[in-house]
Coordinates of C-alpha atoms in Angstrom, one line a residue:
M1 CA 70.1 108.0 104.9
T2 CA 72.7 106.3 102.7
A3 CA 75.7 104.9 104.7
F4 CA 78.8 104.7 102.5
L5 CA 82.0 102.7 102.5
L6 CA 84.2 104.5 100.0
D7 CA 87.4 103.4 98.4
V8 CA 89.1 106.2 96.4
D9 CA 92.4 107.2 94.8
T10 CA 91.9 111.0 95.2
G11 CA 92.3 112.3 92.3
I12 CA 90.5 115.3 90.8
D13 CA 87.3 113.6 89.9
D14 CA 87.4 111.6 93.2
A15 CA 87.5 114.9 94.9
L16 CA 84.5 116.1 93.1
A17 CA 82.7 112.9 94.0
V18 CA 83.5 113.3 97.7
A19 CA 82.4 116.9 97.7
Y20 CA 79.1 116.0 96.0
L21 CA 78.4 113.2 98.6
A22 CA 79.3 115.6 101.4
A23 CA 76.8 118.1 100.0
L24 CA 73.9 115.7 100.3
P25 CA 72.0 116.0 103.5
D26 CA 71.4 112.2 104.0
T27 CA 74.8 110.7 103.6
E28 CA 77.0 109.0 106.2
F29 CA 80.7 108.4 105.6
V30 CA 81.3 105.3 107.6
A31 CA 84.9 105.0 106.4
V32 CA 86.9 106.1 103.4
T33 CA 89.9 104.0 102.3
A34 CA 92.8 104.7 100.0
S35 CA 93.9 102.6 97.1
P36 CA 97.0 103.4 95.1
G37 CA 96.1 104.7 91.6
N38 CA 96.1 108.3 90.6
V39 CA 98.8 108.9 93.2
D40 CA 100.4 106.5 95.8
A41 CA 98.2 105.3 98.7
D42 CA 99.7 107.6 101.3
Q43 CA 99.1 110.7 99.2
V44 CA 95.6 109.5 98.5
A45 CA 94.9 109.2 102.2
R46 CA 96.3 112.7 102.9
N47 CA 94.3 114.2 100.1
T48 CA 91.1 112.5 101.2
L49 CA 91.5 113.5 104.9
A50 CA 92.1 117.2 103.9
L51 CA 89.2 117.2 101.4
L52 CA 86.7 115.7 103.9
E53 CA 87.6 118.5 106.4
L54 CA 87.4 121.1 103.7
C55 CA 83.9 119.8 102.9
G56 CA 82.7 120.0 106.5
R57 CA 83.0 116.3 107.2
P58 CA 85.7 116.1 109.9
G59 CA 86.3 113.0 112.0
V60 CA 85.7 110.4 109.2
E61 CA 88.1 107.5 109.5
V62 CA 90.5 107.4 106.5
A63 CA 92.7 104.3 106.2
I64 CA 95.2 102.8 103.9
G65 CA 95.2 99.2 102.8
A66 CA 97.3 98.0 99.8
R67 CA 100.1 100.1 98.6
E68 CA 100.7 98.2 95.4
P69 CA 98.4 96.3 92.9
L70 CA 98.0 92.6 93.5
S71 CA 100.4 91.3 90.8
I72 CA 102.0 94.2 88.8
P73 CA 104.0 97.3 89.6
L74 CA 102.1 100.5 90.5
L75 CA 101.5 103.0 87.8
T76 CA 100.4 106.5 88.8
T77 CA 99.3 109.5 86.7
P78 CA 100.8 112.8 87.7
E79 CA 100.3 114.1 84.1
T80 CA 96.5 113.7 84.5
H81 CA 95.9 114.7 88.2
G82 CA 99.0 116.6 89.1
P83 CA 102.0 115.7 91.3
Q84 CA 99.8 115.6 94.5
G85 CA 96.7 114.4 92.8
I86 CA 94.5 117.5 93.1
G87 CA 95.7 119.4 90.0
H88 CA 96.7 123.0 90.8
A89 CA 94.9 123.0 94.1
V90 CA 96.9 123.0 97.4
L91 CA 94.7 121.5 100.1
P92 CA 95.1 122.8 103.7
E93 CA 96.9 120.6 106.2
P94 CA 94.2 118.4 107.8
D95 CA 93.7 118.5 111.6
G96 CA 93.0 114.8 111.7
V97 CA 95.5 112.0 111.0
V98 CA 95.3 108.9 108.8
S99 CA 94.0 105.9 110.7
A100 CA 96.5 103.3 111.9
R101 CA 94.0 100.6 111.1
D102 CA 94.1 98.5 107.9
A103 CA 91.6 99.6 105.3
V104 CA 90.7 96.0 104.3
E105 CA 90.0 94.9 107.8
L106 CA 88.0 98.1 108.3
W107 CA 85.7 97.3 105.4
V108 CA 85.1 93.8 106.6
E109 CA 84.5 94.8 110.2
H110 CA 81.9 97.5 109.2
A111 CA 80.1 95.2 106.7
R112 CA 79.8 92.4 109.3
A113 CA 78.6 94.9 111.9
R114 CA 75.9 96.4 109.7
P115 CA 74.7 93.7 107.3
G116 CA 72.5 95.0 104.5
E117 CA 73.0 98.7 105.5
L118 CA 76.2 99.9 103.8
T119 CA 76.7 100.9 100.1
A120 CA 80.1 100.4 98.7
L121 CA 81.5 103.0 96.2
I122 CA 84.8 102.3 94.6
T123 CA 86.2 105.0 92.4
A124 CA 89.7 103.6 92.4
P125 CA 91.5 100.5 91.2
L126 CA 89.8 97.4 92.9
T127 CA 92.8 96.3 94.9
N128 CA 91.4 96.9 98.4
F129 CA 88.0 95.5 97.5
A130 CA 89.5 92.4 96.1
L131 CA 91.5 91.9 99.3
A132 CA 88.4 92.5 101.3
L133 CA 86.5 89.8 99.3
R134 CA 89.4 87.4 100.0
M135 CA 89.0 88.1 103.7
E136 CA 85.2 88.0 103.7
P137 CA 83.7 86.2 100.7
R138 CA 80.2 87.0 102.0
L139 CA 80.7 90.8 101.2
P140 CA 78.3 90.6 98.2
E141 CA 75.6 89.5 100.6
L142 CA 76.6 91.8 103.5
L143 CA 76.7 95.0 101.5
A144 CA 73.4 96.8 100.5
G145 CA 74.9 97.6 97.1
V146 CA 78.1 98.2 95.2
V147 CA 79.0 100.8 92.6
I148 CA 82.2 100.6 90.6
M149 CA 83.7 103.3 88.4
G150 CA 85.8 101.3 85.9
G151 CA 85.9 99.5 82.6
S152 CA 85.2 100.2 78.9
F153 CA 83.0 98.0 76.8
F154 CA 81.8 99.6 73.5
Y155 CA 84.2 102.5 73.9
Q156 CA 87.9 103.3 73.5
G157 CA 90.0 103.0 76.6
N158 CA 91.6 106.0 78.2
T159 CA 94.9 104.3 79.1
T160 CA 95.4 101.8 76.3
P161 CA 93.2 101.6 73.2
T162 CA 91.0 99.1 75.0
A163 CA 91.6 99.6 78.7
E164 CA 90.2 102.1 81.2
W165 CA 92.6 103.5 83.9
N166 CA 91.2 102.0 87.1
T167 CA 91.0 98.5 85.6
H168 CA 94.4 98.8 83.9
V169 CA 96.2 99.7 87.2
D170 CA 95.1 96.5 88.8
P171 CA 93.4 94.1 86.3
H172 CA 94.0 91.1 88.5
A173 CA 92.0 92.7 91.3
A174 CA 89.2 93.6 88.9
K175 CA 89.0 90.0 87.6
E176 CA 88.7 88.7 91.2
V177 CA 86.0 91.2 92.1
Y178 CA 83.8 90.4 89.1
A179 CA 84.2 86.7 89.7
A180 CA 83.1 87.0 93.3
F181 CA 79.7 88.3 92.2
E182 CA 78.9 85.6 89.7
G183 CA 75.6 83.9 90.7
Q184 CA 74.4 86.7 93.1
P185 CA 70.9 87.9 92.8
L186 CA 70.4 90.8 90.3
E187 CA 69.9 93.4 93.0
K188 CA 73.3 92.4 94.6
L189 CA 75.3 92.7 91.4
P190 CA 77.6 95.8 91.3
I191 CA 76.5 98.7 89.1
V192 CA 79.4 99.5 86.8
C193 CA 79.9 103.0 85.6
S194 CA 82.2 102.5 82.6
L195 CA 83.8 105.0 80.2
D196 CA 80.8 104.3 77.8
T197 CA 78.7 106.6 80.0
T198 CA 81.1 108.4 82.3
E199 CA 82.7 110.2 79.4
R200 CA 79.3 111.7 78.6
M201 CA 79.8 113.6 81.9
E202 CA 81.7 116.6 80.3
L203 CA 82.2 119.4 82.8
H204 CA 82.9 122.7 81.2
P205 CA 84.1 126.1 82.4
V206 CA 80.5 127.4 82.5
H207 CA 79.8 124.8 85.2
V208 CA 82.6 126.2 87.4
R209 CA 81.2 129.7 87.0
Q210 CA 77.7 128.4 87.9
L211 CA 79.0 126.6 90.9
A212 CA 80.6 129.8 92.2
E213 CA 77.4 131.7 91.5
A214 CA 75.4 129.0 93.4
A215 CA 77.8 129.4 96.3
G216 CA 77.2 133.2 96.4
A217 CA 80.8 133.9 95.7
K218 CA 81.5 137.7 95.3
V219 CA 84.3 137.1 92.7
V220 CA 83.1 135.9 89.3
E221 CA 84.8 132.6 88.6
E222 CA 86.2 132.3 85.1
V223 CA 88.3 129.4 84.0
L224 CA 88.9 130.0 80.4
P225 CA 90.9 128.4 77.6
D226 CA 92.8 131.5 76.8
Q227 CA 94.1 132.1 80.3
P228 CA 97.6 131.0 81.2
E229 CA 98.0 127.4 82.3
G230 CA 98.3 127.1 86.1
Q231 CA 96.5 130.3 86.8
T232 CA 94.9 130.0 90.3
S233 CA 91.5 131.1 91.5
A234 CA 90.9 134.4 93.3
S235 CA 87.5 133.2 94.6
D236 CA 86.5 134.4 98.1
N237 CA 84.8 131.0 98.7
T238 CA 87.3 128.4 99.9
L239 CA 85.7 125.3 98.5
V240 CA 85.0 126.9 95.1
R241 CA 88.6 128.1 95.0
H242 CA 90.0 124.6 95.6
L243 CA 87.7 122.9 93.2
S244 CA 88.3 125.5 90.5
D245 CA 92.1 125.1 90.8
A246 CA 91.8 121.3 90.6
L247 CA 89.4 121.4 87.6
R248 CA 91.6 123.9 85.7
F249 CA 94.4 121.3 85.7
Y250 CA 91.9 118.7 84.4
F251 CA 90.8 121.0 81.6
E252 CA 94.4 121.6 80.6
F253 CA 95.1 117.9 80.6
H254 CA 92.0 117.0 78.4
R255 CA 93.0 119.8 75.9
R256 CA 96.5 118.5 75.7
Y257 CA 95.1 115.2 74.4
D258 CA 92.8 116.9 71.9
Q259 CA 89.6 116.3 73.9
G260 CA 88.7 120.0 74.3
Y261 CA 88.9 122.4 77.3
L262 CA 86.7 120.2 79.5
A263 CA 86.8 117.5 82.2
H264 CA 85.4 114.0 82.2
V265 CA 84.2 113.7 85.8
H266 CA 83.8 109.9 85.9
D267 CA 83.7 109.5 89.7
F268 CA 81.1 112.2 90.3
F269 CA 78.7 110.2 88.2
A270 CA 79.4 107.0 90.0
A271 CA 78.9 108.8 93.3
G272 CA 75.5 110.0 92.1
V273 CA 74.5 106.5 91.1
A274 CA 75.5 105.2 94.5
A275 CA 73.5 107.9 96.2
G276 CA 70.5 107.4 94.1
T277 CA 70.3 111.0 92.9
L278 CA 71.3 110.7 89.3
E279 CA 69.3 109.2 86.5
F280 CA 70.7 106.1 84.7
Q281 CA 69.7 102.8 83.1
A282 CA 71.7 99.6 83.5
R283 CA 71.9 96.1 81.8
P284 CA 73.0 92.8 83.4
A285 CA 76.1 91.2 81.9
T286 CA 78.9 88.8 82.7
V287 CA 82.2 90.8 82.9
D288 CA 85.7 89.4 82.7
V289 CA 89.1 91.1 82.6
E290 CA 92.1 90.3 80.4
T291 CA 95.2 89.7 82.6
G292 CA 97.4 87.6 80.3
S293 CA 97.9 89.6 77.2
A294 CA 100.4 92.5 77.0
L295 CA 98.4 94.0 74.2
L296 CA 95.0 93.8 75.9
M297 CA 96.0 93.9 79.6
G298 CA 93.1 95.4 81.7
T299 CA 90.5 95.2 78.9
T300 CA 87.0 94.5 80.2
V301 CA 84.8 92.2 78.2
A302 CA 81.0 92.0 78.8
D303 CA 78.8 89.1 77.7
F304 CA 75.3 90.5 77.5
R305 CA 73.8 87.5 75.6
G306 CA 74.9 84.6 77.8
L307 CA 77.3 83.3 75.1
W308 CA 79.8 82.1 77.8
G309 CA 77.0 80.2 79.6
R310 CA 77.9 82.0 82.9
A311 CA 75.6 83.9 85.2
P312 CA 75.7 87.7 85.2
N313 CA 78.0 89.3 87.7
A314 CA 77.4 93.0 87.0
R315 CA 74.9 95.6 85.9
I316 CA 76.5 97.9 83.4
V317 CA 75.2 101.5 83.1
A318 CA 73.9 101.9 79.5
D319 CA 72.4 105.4 79.6
N320 CA 72.5 108.5 81.8
N321 CA 71.4 112.1 81.8
P322 CA 74.3 114.6 81.9
G323 CA 72.1 117.7 82.0
Q324 CA 70.3 116.4 85.1
A325 CA 73.6 115.4 86.7
F326 CA 75.2 118.8 86.3
R327 CA 72.2 120.6 87.6
Q328 CA 72.5 118.4 90.7
L329 CA 76.2 119.1 91.0
V330 CA 75.9 122.8 90.8
S331 CA 73.0 123.1 93.2
R332 CA 74.2 120.6 95.8
V333 CA 77.9 121.5 95.9
G334 CA 77.1 125.2 95.5
A335 CA 74.8 125.1 98.5
L336 CA 77.5 123.3 100.5
A337 CA 80.1 125.9 99.5
A338 CA 77.7 128.7 100.5
R339 CA 77.2 127.1 104.0
L340 CA 80.9 126.6 104.5
G341 CA 81.8 130.2 103.3

């Protein structure tokens, strides 16, 4: 059993990550918290609550922490994830309500109560995690492990030429988080899923069709590049229909920026790394984040050779296996969708 503390900015690929974790038989959602990023924190929390219920995980505490980055104005991305963050999908109204508790206090409380038991997965800007580390500097020791989706090292950024989205939204938080792990034992260093390997996770229309087939859907699911933008799914399977509508928006976005009719599902890969179900290799490095340059704001720099004379503070994923990952996604989420009907 893997017990998770999640921090998300749901988000199309966050939604796929949550659905994947919900599909695994041995995962516990201890709490899911909302950071502002793809959409504002209140919308993130509503999306997440509705999604968890849609995936058969009602009753999970979903809480909001920060509503703005630490030091700069919030930038959201409706052009990438849609005005509500879930592309063309319209999630049902959740039965539950967003927690009145503060997300940062929640993380610290759970980590203290269950030392060495909880895995942290952050697929959002690192705002809430940085605030939690301020409140409890022992979090690196208290958590069983940490997985972060963010950064770009030997790869072009997806927000600026050098900066990845999550880090660019709150570079000051990212800088604090990496600094907090410097000097920790290797096994305690966060595993960083950067664009270098997450952009190898190219989800194509064939995967959506395979997902529907694995769910036993009666309607053939075709999301094709020659169909009208915004066309919605007619699937008889509820989870397939919502994921298909979300992913179509993502396909359309990627095509608009000349990347092809596909979706880079960054957060799904990070979720699989955190769950221990996806293949990867990682290298230790010392990571720092640029916060002073307008030109390079949010750029992540990794010292793999010890040139700075500082201890490693991260393990950066250097290789992965997209074929194995998508077989996992289709089989696991397809089986979940079949169970839910």
